[in-house]
mmCIF file of C-alpha atoms in Angstrom:
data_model
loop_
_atom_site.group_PDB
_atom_site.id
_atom_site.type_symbol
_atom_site.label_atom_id
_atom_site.label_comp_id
_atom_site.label_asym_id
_atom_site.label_seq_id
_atom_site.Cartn_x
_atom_site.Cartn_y
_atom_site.Cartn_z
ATOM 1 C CA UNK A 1 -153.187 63.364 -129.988
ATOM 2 C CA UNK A 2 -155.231 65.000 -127.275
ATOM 3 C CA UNK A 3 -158.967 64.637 -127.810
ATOM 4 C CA UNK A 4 -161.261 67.967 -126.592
ATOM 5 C CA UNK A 5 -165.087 68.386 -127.200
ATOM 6 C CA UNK A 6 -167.942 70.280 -125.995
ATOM 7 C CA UNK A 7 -170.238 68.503 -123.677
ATOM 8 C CA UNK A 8 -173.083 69.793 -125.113
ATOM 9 C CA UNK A 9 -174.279 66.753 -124.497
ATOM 10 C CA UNK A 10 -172.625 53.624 -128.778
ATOM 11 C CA UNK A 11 -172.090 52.874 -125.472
ATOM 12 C CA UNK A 12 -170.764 49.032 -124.814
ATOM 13 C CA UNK A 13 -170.489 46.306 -121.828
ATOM 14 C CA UNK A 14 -168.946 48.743 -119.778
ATOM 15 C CA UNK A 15 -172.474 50.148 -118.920
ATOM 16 C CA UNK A 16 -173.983 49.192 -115.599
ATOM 17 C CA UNK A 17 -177.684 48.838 -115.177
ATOM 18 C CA UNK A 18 -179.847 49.425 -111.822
ATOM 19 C CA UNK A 19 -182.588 47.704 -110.676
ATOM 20 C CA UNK A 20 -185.789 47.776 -111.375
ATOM 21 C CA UNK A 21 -188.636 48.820 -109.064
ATOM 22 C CA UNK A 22 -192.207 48.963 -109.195
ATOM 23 C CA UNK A 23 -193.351 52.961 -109.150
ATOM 24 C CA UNK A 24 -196.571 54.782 -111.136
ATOM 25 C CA UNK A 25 -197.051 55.072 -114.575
ATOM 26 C CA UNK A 26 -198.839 57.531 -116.443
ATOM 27 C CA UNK A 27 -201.954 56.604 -116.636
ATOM 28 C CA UNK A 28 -204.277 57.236 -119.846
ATOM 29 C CA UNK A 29 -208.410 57.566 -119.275
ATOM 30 C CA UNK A 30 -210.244 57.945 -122.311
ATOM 31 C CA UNK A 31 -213.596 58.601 -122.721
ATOM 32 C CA UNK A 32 -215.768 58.514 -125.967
ATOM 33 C CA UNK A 33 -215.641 62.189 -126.257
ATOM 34 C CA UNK A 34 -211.812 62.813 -125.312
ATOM 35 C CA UNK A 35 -208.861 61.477 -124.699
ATOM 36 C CA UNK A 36 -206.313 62.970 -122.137
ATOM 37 C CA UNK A 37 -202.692 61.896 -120.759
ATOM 38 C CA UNK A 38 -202.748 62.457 -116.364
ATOM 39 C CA UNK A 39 -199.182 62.032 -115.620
ATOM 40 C CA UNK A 40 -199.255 61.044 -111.502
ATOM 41 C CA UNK A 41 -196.675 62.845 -109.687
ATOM 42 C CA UNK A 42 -193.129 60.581 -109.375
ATOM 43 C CA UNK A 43 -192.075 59.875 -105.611
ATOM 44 C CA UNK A 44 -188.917 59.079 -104.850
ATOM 45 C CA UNK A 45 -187.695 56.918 -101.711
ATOM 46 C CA UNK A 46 -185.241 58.311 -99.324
ATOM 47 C CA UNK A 47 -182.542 56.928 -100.810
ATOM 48 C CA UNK A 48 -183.325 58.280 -104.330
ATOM 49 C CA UNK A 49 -183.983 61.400 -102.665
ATOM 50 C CA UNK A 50 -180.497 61.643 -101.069
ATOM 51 C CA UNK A 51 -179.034 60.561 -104.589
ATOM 52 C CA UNK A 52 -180.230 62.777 -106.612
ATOM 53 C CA UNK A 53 -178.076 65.829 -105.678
ATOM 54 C CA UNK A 54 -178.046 68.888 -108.018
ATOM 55 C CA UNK A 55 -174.995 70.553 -106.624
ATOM 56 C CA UNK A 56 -171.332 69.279 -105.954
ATOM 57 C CA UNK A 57 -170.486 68.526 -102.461
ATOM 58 C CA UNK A 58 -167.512 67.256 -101.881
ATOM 59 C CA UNK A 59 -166.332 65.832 -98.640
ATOM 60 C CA UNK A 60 -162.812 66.489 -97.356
ATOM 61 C CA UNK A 61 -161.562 63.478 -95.354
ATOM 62 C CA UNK A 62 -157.879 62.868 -93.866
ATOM 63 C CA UNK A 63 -158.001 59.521 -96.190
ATOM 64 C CA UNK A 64 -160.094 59.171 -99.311
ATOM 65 C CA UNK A 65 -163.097 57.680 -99.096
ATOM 66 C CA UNK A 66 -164.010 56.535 -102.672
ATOM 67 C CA UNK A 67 -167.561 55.326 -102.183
ATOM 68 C CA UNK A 68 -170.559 57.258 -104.271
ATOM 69 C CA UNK A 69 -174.035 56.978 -104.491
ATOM 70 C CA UNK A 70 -175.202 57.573 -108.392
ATOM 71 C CA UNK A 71 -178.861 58.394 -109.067
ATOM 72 C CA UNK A 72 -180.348 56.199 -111.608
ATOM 73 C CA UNK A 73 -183.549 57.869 -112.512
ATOM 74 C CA UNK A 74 -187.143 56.968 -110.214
ATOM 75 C CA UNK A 75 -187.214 53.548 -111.642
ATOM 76 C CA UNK A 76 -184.424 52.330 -110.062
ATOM 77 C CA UNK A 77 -182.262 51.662 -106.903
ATOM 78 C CA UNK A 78 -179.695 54.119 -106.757
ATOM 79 C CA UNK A 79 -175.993 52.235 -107.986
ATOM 80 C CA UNK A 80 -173.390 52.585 -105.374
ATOM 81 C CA UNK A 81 -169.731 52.251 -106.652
ATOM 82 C CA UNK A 82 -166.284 52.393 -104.620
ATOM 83 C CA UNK A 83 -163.412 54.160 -106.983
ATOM 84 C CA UNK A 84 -159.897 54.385 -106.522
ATOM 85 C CA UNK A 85 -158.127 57.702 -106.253
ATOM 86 C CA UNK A 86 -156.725 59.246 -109.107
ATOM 87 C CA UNK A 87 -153.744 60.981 -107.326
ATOM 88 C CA UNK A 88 -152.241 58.581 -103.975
ATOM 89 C CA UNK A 89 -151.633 61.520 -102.115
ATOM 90 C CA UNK A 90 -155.295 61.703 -100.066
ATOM 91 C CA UNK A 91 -155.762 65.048 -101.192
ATOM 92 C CA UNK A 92 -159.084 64.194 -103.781
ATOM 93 C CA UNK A 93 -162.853 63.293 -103.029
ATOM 94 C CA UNK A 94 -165.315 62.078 -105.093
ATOM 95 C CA UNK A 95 -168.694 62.938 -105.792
ATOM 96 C CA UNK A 96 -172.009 62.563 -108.093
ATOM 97 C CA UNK A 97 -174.502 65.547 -108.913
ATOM 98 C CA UNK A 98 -177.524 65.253 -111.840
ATOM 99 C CA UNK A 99 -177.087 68.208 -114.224
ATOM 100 C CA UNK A 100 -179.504 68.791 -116.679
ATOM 101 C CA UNK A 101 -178.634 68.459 -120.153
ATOM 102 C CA UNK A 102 -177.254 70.650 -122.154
ATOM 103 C CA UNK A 103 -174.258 70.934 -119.872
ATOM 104 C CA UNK A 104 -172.133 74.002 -120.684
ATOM 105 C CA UNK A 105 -168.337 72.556 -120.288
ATOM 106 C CA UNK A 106 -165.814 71.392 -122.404
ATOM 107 C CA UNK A 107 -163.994 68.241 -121.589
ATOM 108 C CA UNK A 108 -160.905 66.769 -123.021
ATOM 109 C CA UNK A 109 -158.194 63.523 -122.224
ATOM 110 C CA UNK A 110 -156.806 64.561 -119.001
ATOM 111 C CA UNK A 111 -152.788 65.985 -119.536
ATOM 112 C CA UNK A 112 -152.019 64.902 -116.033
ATOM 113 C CA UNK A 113 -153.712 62.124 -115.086
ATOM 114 C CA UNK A 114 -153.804 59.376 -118.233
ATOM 115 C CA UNK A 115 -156.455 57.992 -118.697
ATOM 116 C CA UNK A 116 -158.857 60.330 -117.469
ATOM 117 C CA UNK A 117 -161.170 63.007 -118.840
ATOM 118 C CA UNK A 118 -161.078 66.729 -117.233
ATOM 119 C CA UNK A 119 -163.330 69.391 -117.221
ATOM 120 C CA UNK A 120 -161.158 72.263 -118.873
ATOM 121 C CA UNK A 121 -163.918 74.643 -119.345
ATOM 122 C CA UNK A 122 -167.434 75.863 -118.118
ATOM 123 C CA UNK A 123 -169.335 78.158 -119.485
ATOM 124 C CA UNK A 124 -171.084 81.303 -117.530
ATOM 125 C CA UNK A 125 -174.266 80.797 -116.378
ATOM 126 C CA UNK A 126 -174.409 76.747 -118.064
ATOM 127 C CA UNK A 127 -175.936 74.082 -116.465
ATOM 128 C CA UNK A 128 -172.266 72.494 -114.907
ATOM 129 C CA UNK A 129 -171.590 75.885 -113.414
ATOM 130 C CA UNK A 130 -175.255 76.126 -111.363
ATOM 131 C CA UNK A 131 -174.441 72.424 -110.366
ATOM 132 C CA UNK A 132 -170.781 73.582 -108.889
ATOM 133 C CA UNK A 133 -168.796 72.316 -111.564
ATOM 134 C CA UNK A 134 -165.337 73.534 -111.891
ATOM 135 C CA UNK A 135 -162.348 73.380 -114.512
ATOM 136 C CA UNK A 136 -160.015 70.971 -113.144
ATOM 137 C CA UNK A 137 -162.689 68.512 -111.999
ATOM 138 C CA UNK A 138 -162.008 64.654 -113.476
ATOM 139 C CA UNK A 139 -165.156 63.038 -114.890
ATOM 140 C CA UNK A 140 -164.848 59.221 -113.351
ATOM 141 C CA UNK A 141 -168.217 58.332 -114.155
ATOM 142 C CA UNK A 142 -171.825 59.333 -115.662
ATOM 143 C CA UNK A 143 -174.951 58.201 -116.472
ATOM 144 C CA UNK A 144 -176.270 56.955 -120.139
ATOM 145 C CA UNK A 145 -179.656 55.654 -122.211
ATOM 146 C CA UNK A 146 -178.855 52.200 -123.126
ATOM 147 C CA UNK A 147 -180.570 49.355 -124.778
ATOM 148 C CA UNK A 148 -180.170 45.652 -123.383
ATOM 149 C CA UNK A 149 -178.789 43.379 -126.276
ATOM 150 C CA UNK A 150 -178.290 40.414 -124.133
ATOM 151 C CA UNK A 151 -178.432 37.738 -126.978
ATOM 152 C CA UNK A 152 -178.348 34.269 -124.153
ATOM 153 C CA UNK A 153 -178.563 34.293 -120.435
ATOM 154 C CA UNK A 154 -174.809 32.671 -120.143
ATOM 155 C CA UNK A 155 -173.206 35.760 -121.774
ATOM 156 C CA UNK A 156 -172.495 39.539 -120.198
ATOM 157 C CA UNK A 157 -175.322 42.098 -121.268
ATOM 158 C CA UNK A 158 -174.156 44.493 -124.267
ATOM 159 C CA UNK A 159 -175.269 47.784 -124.639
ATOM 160 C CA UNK A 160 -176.119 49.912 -127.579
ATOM 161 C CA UNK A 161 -177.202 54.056 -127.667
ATOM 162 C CA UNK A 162 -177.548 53.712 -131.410
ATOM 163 C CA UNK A 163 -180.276 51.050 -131.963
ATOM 164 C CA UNK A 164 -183.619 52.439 -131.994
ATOM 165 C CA UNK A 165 -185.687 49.208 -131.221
ATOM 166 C CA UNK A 166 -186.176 48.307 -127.879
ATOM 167 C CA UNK A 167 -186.373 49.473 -124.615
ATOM 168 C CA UNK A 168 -183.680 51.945 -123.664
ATOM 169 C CA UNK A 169 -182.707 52.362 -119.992
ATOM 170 C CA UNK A 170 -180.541 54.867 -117.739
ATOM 171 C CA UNK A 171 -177.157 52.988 -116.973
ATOM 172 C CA UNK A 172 -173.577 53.459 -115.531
ATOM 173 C CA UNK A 173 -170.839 54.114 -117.317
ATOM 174 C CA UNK A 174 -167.429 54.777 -115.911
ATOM 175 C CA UNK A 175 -165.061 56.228 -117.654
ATOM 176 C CA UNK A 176 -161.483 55.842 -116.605
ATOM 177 C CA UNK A 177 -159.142 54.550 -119.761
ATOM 178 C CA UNK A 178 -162.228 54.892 -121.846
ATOM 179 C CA UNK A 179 -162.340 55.737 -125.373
ATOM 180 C CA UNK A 180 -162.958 59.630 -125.507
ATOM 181 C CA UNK A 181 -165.709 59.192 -128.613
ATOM 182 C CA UNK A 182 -166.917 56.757 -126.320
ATOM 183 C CA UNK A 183 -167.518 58.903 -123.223
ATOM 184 C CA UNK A 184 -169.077 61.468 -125.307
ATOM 185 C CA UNK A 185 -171.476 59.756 -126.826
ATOM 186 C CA UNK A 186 -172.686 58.403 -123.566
ATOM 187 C CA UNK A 187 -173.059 62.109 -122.635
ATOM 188 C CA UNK A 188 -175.150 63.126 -125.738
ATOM 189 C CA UNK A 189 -177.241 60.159 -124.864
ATOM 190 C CA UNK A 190 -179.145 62.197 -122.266
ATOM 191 C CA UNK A 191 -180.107 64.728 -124.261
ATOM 192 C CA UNK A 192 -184.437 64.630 -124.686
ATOM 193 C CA UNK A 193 -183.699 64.793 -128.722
ATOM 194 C CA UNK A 194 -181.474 61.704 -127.845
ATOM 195 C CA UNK A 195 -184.306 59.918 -126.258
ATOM 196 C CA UNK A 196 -182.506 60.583 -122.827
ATOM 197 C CA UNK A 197 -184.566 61.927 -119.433
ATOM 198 C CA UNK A 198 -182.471 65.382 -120.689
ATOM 199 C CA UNK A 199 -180.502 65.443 -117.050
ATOM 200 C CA UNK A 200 -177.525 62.962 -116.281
ATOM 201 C CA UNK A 201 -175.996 61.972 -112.935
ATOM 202 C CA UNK A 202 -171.813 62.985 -113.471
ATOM 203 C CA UNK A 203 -169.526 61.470 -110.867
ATOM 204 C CA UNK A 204 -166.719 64.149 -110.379
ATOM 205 C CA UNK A 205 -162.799 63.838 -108.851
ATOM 206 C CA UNK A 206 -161.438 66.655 -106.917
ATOM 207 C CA UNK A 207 -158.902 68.096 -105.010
ATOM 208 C CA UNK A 208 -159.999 69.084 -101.822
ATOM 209 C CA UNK A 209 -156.991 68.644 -99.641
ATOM 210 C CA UNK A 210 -153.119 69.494 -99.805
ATOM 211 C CA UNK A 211 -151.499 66.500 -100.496
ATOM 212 C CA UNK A 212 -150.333 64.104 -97.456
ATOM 213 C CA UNK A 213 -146.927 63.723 -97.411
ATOM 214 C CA UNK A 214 -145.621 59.848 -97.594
#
């Protein structure tokens, strides 16, 4: 039965975490009359920067060229993963963008290519439209809160969106043959009532070329 939901917008191993850099804080002065947050402005590095793309560009090339750079928020290195094509026909790119949350499209298990989720919908004037989001596209990837559960150093870090202890932290999750509740609640993650940053970096399949013929 084909799963469809709104990505208006838990999460396990799958989840990939950056690393960790040393940036500004906000700082808190008090004095004994008042008390006031100064939030320092964040600056990004140059390869944060040139992650953190708000609008799809996708690159046509005469093979495909899986490799994408996925923004990870200013705390961390931006993740770079290499993905296979969906179709073997070089006629697809790939690429990430940061939309901010909520999203404005409706997803649902891809009908032609299992084990994938497409984009079947976007709504007028959403959030996935302004970032050049299109029905059709196929979601390989996106970002989600998550909360390290590592429980010894020998075993693989789990990950959790529903505890509420801890320190949660943007992570990668891709989402090829992943379990559509799954994917979804990674998504809803990112929402500021969720305790997300309320923006999430999507990493988007499309075609951009007629398909080579073998």
């Amino acid at each position: 039965m084909k799963l469809v939901a709104v990505a208006l917008i838990g999460v396990s191993s799958a989840l990939i975490l950056g690393q960790n850099q040393n940036f500004r804080r906000v700082l808190q002065r008090r004095s004994s009359q008042t008390e006031e947050e100064v939030v320092e402005p964040v600056v990004l590095t140059e390869a944060q920067e040139s992650a953190r793309r708000t609008k799809l560009e996708f690159t046509p090339t005469k093979y495909f060229f899986g490799r994408v750079s996925i923004y990870l928020g200013p705390e961390f290195k931006p993740l770079s993963e290499v993905l296979d094509p969906s179709y073997k026909d070089d006629s697809t790119a790939v690429a990430a963008v940061v939309v901010e949350s909520p999203f404005g499209m409706i997803i649902e298990e891809s009908a032609t290519v299992p084990g994938k989720i497409e984009v079947i919908e976007v709504s007028s004037d959403s959030n996935a439209e302004k970032a050049g989001i299109l029905p059709g596209d196929i979601l390989r990837g996106c970002t989600a809160m998550a909360l390290n559960i590592q429980k010894a150093s020998e075993e693989d870090a789990g990950f959790s969106v529903g505890l509420s202890e801890g320190k949660k932290s943007r992570a990668y999750l891709p989402t090829d043959r992943r379990n559509f509740d799954q994917v979804m609640a990674a998504l809803q993650s990112n929402a500021v009532a969720n305790g997300g940053p309320g923006e999430a970096t999507l990493v988007f399949e499309r075609r951009v070329n007629p398909p080579q013929s073998s």
